[in-house]
Short mmCIF file of C-alpha atoms in Angstrom, two decimals:
data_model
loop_
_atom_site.label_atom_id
_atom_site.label_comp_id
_atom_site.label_asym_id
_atom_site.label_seq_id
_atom_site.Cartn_x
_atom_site.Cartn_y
_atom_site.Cartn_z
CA UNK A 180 0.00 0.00 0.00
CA UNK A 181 1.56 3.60 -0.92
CA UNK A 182 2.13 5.69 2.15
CA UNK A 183 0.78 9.02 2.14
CA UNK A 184 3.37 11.84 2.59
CA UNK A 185 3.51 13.06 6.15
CA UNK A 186 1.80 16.37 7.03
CA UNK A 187 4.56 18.94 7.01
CA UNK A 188 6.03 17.06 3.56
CA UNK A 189 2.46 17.52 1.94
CA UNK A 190 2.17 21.53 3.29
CA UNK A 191 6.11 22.49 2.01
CA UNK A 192 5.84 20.86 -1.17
CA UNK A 193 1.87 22.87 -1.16
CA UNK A 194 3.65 25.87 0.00
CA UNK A 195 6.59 25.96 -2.74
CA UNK A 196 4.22 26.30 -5.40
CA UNK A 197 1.32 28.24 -3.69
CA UNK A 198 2.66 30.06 -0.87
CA UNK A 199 2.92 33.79 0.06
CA UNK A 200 6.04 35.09 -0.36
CA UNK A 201 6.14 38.32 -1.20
CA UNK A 202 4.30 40.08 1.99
CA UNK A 203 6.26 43.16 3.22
CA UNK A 204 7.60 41.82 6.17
CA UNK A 205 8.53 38.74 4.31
CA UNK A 206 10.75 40.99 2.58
CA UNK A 207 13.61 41.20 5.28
CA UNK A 208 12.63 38.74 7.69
CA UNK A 209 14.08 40.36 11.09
CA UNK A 210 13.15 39.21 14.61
CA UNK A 211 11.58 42.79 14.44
CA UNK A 212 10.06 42.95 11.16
CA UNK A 213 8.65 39.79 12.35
CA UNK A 214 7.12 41.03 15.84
CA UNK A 215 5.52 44.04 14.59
CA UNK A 216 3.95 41.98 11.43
CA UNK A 217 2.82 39.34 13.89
CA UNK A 218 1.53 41.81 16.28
CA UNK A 219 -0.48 43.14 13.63
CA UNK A 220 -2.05 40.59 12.41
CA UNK A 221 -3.16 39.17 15.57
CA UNK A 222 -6.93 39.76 15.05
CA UNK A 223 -6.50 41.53 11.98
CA UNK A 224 -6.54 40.75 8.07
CA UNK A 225 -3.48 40.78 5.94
CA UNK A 226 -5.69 43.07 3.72
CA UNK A 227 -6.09 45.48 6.81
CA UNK A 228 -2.37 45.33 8.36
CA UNK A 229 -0.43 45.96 4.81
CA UNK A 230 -0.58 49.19 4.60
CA UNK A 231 -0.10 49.98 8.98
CA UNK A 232 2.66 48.04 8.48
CA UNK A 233 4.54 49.80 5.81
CA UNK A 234 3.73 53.21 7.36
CA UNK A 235 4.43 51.86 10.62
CA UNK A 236 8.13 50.84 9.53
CA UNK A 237 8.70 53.46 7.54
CA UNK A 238 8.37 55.98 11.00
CA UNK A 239 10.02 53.07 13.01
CA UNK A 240 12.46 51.13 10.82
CA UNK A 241 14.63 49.64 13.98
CA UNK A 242 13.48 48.71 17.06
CA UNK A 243 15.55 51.58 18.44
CA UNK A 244 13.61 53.97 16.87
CA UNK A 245 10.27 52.73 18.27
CA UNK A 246 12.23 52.64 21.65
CA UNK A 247 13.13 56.13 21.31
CA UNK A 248 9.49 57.00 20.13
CA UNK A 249 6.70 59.00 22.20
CA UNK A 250 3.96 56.83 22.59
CA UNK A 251 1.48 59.05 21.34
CA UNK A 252 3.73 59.05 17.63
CA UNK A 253 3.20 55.41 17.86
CA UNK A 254 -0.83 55.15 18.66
CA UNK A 255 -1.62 57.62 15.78
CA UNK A 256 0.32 55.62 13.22
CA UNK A 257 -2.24 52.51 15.01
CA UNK A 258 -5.11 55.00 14.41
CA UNK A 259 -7.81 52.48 13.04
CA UNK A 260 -5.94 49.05 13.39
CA UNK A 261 -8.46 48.69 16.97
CA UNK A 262 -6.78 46.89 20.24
CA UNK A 263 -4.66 49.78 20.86
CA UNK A 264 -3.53 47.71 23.67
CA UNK A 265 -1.00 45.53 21.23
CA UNK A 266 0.89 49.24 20.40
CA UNK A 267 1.27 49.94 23.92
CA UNK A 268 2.66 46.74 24.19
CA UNK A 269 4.59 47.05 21.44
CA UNK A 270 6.31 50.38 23.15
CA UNK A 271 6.71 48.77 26.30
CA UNK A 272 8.23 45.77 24.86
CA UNK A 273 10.98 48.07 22.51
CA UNK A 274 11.60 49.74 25.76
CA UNK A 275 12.90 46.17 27.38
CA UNK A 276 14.38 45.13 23.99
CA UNK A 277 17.31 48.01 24.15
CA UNK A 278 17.48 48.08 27.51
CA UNK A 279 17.51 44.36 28.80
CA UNK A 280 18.93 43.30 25.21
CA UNK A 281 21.40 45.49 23.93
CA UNK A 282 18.45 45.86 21.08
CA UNK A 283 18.69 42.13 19.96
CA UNK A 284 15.49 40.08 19.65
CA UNK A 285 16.07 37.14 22.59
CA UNK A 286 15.75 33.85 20.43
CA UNK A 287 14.62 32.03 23.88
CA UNK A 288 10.84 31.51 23.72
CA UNK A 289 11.17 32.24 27.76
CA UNK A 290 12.32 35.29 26.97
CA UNK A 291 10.32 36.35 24.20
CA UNK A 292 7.17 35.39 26.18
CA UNK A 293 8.36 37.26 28.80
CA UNK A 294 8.03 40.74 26.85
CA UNK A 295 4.16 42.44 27.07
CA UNK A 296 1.89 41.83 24.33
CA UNK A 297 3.91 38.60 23.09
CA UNK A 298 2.11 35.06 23.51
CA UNK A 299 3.35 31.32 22.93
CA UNK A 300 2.31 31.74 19.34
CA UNK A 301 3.96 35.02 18.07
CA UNK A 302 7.29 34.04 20.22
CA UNK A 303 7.26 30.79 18.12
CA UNK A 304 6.62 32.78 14.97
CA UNK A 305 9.76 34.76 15.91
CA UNK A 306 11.75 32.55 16.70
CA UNK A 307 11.17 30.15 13.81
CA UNK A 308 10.74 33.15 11.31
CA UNK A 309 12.87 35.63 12.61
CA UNK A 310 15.43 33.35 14.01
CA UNK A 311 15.46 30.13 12.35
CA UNK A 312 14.67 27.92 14.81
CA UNK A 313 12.61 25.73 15.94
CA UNK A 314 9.01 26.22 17.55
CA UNK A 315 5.40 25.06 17.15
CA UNK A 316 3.02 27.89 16.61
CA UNK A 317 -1.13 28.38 17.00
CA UNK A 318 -2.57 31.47 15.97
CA UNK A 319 -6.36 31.33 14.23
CA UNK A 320 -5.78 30.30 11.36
CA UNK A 321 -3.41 27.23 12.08
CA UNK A 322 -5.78 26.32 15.20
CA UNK A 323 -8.60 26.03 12.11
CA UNK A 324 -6.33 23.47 9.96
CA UNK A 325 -5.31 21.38 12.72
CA UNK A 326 -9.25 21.48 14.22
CA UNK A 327 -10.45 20.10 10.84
CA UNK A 328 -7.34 17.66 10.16
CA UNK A 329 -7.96 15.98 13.23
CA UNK A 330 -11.88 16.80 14.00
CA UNK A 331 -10.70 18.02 17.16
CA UNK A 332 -14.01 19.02 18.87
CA UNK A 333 -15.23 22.31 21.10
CA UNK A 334 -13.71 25.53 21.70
CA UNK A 335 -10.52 26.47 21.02
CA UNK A 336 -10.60 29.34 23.83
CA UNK A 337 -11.03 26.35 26.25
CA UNK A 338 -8.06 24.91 28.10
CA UNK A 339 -8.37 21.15 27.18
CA UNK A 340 -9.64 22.01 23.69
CA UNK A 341 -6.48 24.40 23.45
CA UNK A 342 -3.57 21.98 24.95
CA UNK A 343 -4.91 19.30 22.37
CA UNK A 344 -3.99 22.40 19.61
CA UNK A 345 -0.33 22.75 20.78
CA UNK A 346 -0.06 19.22 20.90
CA UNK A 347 -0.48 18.29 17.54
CA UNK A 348 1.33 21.51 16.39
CA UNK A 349 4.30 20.15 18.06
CA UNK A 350 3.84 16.94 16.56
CA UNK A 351 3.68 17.99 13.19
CA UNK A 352 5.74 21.28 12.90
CA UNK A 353 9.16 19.72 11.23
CA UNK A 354 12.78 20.22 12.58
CA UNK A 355 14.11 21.17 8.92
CA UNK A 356 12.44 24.07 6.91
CA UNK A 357 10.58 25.22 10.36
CA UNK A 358 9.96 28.85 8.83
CA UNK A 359 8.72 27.80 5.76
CA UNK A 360 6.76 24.81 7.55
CA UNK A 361 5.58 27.74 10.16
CA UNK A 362 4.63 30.63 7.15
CA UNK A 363 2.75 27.32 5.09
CA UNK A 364 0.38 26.49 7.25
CA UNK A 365 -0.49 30.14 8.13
CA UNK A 366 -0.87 30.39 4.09
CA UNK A 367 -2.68 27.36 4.20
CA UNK A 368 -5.81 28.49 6.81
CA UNK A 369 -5.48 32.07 5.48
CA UNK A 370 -6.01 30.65 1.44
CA UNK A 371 -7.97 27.73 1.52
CA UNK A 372 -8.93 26.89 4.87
CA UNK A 373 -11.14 29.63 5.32
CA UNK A 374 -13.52 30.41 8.07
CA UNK A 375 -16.32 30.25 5.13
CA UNK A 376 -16.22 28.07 2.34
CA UNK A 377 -12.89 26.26 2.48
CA UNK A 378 -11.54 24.94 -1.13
CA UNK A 379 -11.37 21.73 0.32
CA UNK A 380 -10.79 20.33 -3.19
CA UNK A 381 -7.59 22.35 -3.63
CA UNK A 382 -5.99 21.53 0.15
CA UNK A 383 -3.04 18.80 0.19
CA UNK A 384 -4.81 17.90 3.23
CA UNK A 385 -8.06 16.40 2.18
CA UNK A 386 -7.38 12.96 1.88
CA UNK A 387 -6.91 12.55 5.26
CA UNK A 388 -8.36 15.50 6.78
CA UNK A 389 -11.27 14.18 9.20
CA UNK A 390 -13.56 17.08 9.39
CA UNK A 391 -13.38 16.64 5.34
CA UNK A 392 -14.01 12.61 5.39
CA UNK A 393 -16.73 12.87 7.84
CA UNK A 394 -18.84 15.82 6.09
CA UNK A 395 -18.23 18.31 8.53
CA UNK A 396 -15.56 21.10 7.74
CA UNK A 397 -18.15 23.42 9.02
CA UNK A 398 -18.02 22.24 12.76
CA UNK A 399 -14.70 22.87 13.46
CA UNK A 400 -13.29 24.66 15.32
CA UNK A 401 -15.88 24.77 17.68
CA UNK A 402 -17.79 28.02 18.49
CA UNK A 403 -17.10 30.27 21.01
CA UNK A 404 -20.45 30.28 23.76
CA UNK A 405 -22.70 32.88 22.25
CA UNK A 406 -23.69 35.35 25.04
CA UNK A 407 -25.69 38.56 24.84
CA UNK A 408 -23.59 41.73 23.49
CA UNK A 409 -23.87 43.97 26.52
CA UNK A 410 -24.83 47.81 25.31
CA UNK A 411 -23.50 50.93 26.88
CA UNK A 412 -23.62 54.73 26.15
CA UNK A 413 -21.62 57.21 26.66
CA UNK A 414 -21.75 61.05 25.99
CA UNK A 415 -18.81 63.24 24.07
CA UNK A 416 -18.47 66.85 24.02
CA UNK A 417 -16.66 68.86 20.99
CA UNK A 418 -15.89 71.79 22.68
CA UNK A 419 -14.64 74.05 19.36
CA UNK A 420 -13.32 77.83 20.63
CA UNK A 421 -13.67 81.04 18.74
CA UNK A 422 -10.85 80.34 16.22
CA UNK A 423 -11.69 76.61 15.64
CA UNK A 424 -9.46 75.07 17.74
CA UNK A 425 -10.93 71.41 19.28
CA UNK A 426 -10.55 70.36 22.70
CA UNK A 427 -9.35 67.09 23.66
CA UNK A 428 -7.62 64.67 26.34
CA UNK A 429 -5.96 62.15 26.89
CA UNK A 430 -7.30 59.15 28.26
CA UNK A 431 -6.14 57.08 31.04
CA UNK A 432 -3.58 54.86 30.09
CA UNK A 433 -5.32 51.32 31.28
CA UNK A 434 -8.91 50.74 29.95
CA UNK A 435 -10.93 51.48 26.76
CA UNK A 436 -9.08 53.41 24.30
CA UNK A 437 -6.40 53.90 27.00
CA UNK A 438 -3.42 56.37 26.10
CA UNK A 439 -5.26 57.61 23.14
CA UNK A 440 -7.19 61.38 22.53
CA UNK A 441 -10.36 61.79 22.93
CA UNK A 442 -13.41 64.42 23.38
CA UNK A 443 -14.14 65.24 27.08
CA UNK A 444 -16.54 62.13 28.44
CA UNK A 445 -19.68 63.18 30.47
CA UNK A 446 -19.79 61.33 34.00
CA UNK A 447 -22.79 59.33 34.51
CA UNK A 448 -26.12 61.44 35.38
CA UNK A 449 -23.49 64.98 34.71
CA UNK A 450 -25.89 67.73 32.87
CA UNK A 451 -23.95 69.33 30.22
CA UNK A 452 -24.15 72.94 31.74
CA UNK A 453 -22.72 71.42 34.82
CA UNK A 454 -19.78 70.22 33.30
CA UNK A 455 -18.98 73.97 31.04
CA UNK A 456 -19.28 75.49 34.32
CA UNK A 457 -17.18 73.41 35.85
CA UNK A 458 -14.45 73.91 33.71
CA UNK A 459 -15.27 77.44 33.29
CA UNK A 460 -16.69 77.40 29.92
CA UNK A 461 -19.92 79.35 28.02
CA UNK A 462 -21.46 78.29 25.17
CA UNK A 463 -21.10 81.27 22.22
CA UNK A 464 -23.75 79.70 20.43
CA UNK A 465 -26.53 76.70 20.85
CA UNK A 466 -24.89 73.20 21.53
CA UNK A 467 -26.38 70.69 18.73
CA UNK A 468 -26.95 67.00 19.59
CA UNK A 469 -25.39 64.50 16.61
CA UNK A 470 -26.88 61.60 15.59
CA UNK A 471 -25.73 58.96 17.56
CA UNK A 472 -22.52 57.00 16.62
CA UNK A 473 -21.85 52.83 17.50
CA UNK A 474 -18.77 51.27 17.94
CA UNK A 475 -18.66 47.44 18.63
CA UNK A 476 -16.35 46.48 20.60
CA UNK A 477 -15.03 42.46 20.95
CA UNK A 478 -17.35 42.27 24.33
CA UNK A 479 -19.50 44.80 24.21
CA UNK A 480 -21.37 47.97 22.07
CA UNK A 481 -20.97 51.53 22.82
CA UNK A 482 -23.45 54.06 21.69
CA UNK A 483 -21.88 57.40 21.88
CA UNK A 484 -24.28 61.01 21.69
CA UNK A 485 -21.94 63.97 20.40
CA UNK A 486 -22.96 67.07 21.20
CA UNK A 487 -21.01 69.75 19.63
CA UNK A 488 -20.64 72.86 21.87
CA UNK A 489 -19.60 76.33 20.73
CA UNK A 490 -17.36 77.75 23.64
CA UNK A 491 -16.05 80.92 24.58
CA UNK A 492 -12.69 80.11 27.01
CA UNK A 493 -12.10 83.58 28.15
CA UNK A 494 -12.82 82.20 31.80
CA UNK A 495 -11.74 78.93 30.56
CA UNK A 496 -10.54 76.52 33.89
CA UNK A 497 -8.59 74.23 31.10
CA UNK A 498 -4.77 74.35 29.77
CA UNK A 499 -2.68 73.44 27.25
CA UNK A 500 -0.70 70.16 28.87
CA UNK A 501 -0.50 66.51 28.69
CA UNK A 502 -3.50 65.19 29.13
CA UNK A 503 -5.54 68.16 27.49
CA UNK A 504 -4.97 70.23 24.73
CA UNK A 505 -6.61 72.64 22.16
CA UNK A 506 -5.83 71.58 18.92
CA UNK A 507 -6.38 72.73 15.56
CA UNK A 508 -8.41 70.30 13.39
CA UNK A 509 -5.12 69.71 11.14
CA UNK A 510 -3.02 68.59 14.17
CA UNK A 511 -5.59 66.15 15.98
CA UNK A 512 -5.74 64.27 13.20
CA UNK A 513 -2.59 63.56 13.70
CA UNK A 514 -2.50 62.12 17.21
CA UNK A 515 -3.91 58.58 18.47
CA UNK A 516 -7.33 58.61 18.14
CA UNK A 517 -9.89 56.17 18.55
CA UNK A 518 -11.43 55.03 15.12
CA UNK A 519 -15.23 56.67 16.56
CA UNK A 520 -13.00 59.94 17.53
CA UNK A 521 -11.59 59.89 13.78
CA UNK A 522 -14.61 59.74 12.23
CA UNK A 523 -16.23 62.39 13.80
CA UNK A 524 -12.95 64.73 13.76
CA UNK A 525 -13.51 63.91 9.89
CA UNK A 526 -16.33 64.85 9.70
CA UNK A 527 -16.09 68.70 10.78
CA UNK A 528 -13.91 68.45 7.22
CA UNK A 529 -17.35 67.39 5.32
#
């Protein structure tokens, strides 16, 4: 009886003729170029990160110069790429690189795991694409091949469901040609293993892929436990003086948005006029209420009522500094901005 080709032999010799291999970051494959591409992509299409990432490496080419960056440079060149989180990370993380490691990538998955915003995943992506070694990897799209090649059942965000993953990514991921090996099977769940309507026909997988034999591609991975979207609402004011310059600040640098500009945020049950006074401002003209905006967040919706305010600062309680600012339209479109905050900054341009 012929033997069928192992796994990894099927997905090199697949990748060699199919594979991607002409991505930016695939273009000088650094331990950095690597992390920030990873980083990137984590919850995000190649589509989407493309052109972040060339921007993004054109303002930070070396990890020394995101190092040597102020944080609110790097958050507006993340303007729109959502989970602002993974750039403060990414900051944080430069930070240790230069000063714990002379500004050299750690090839030790230990130490890579060690640094914020880097999982077991991305540290084996940079280590076995960055550094040539050797380490199993699981992001989404490999956790969807190896759930349909062996019809592994239920979640993937559960623990048992998860350790299975890793296991058979260890099993298969080969000890020669890891990077390749490691960039295939990314190609492979990104190309033809879809989410929605796999080419199953087209995969070097399918004649021994389970979920394919058995009629049921569509049941793995499992689905996450559906719950309902919780809804909140939340209140902005665009304070715009006399000569058009916008008032924002800077948000808190844990939680929603955190480090990033913003309008001023109503309290809970705070009246508008309350708040002007407070901060010693008068409207010159009638505040208008916008239509509301929604912004979906992964665990929950925001509703968010602008109401754009007219102000007169001559008794004005609020300075220049940094965590508030009065900014012309021009330059607070150039700071980090949540992608709700964008819009409506875009819209005064309309």
């Amino acid at each position: 009886m012929t033997q069928i080709p192992t796994f990894s032999d099927r997905l090199l010799d697949w990748f060699d003729e199919h594979g991607r291999k002409t991505l930016p970051w695939q273009e000088e494959k650094t331990p950095y170029c690597v992390w920030v591409s990873e980083i990137m992509l984590q919850q995000t299409q190649v589509s989407t990160v493309i052109p972040y990432y060339t921007r993004f490496m054109t303002e930070f080419p070396t990890v020394s110069d995101l190092a040597k960056a102020p944080l609110d440079q790097v958050l507006s060149l993340w303007t729109g790429l959502g989970y602002y989180a993974r750039a403060r990370n990414m900051h944080k993380a430069a930070q240790i690189v230069m000063g714990t490691y002379s500004g050299k990538f750690p090839s030790a998955l230990e130490a890579l795991e060690a640094l914020p915003g880097i999982g077991r995943s991305t540290a084996g992506a940079i280590v076995t694409l960055g550094h040539e070694g050797w380490a199993p990897i699981l992001d989404g799209n490999v956790k969807r091949v190896l759930a349909r090649y062996h019809a592994i059942d239920g979640w993937p965000g559960k623990s048992d469901v998860v350790s299975q993953l890793w296991a058979v990514s260890e099993d298969h991921t080969p000890r020669e040609r890891t990077a390749d090996y490691t960039q295939g099977i990314m190609d492979l769940g990104a190309t033809l293993c879809t989410q929605r309507n796999p080419r199953c026909v087209d995969c070097p997988m399918n004649i021994d892929c389970q979920a394919h034999i058995q009629d049921r591609v569509s049941d793995f991975p499992g689905k996450k436990p559906k719950k309902a979207m919780p809804q909140r609402s939340t209140v902005f004011v665009q304070c715009v003086d006399a000569h058009g310059l916008i008032l924002l600040e800077k948000r808190a640098p844990a939680g929603i948005w955190g480090g990033l500009w913003s309008f001023p945020e109503l309290s809970e049950d705070e009246s508008l006029a309350h708040w002007l006074a407070t901060h010693g401002l008068t409207l010159r003209d009638d505040a208008e209420t916008q239509p509301r905006h929604s912004h979906t967040f992964s665990h929950f919706k925001l509703e968010i009522t602008l109401i754009r305010c007219p102000v007169d600062v001559t008794n004005s309680r609020i300075a220049d500094g940094q965590q508030c600012g009065w900014f012309t339209l021009h330059n607070a479109l150039s700071l980090g901005l949540p992608a709700p905050v964008l819009k409506m900054l875009n819209s005064l341009i309309d």
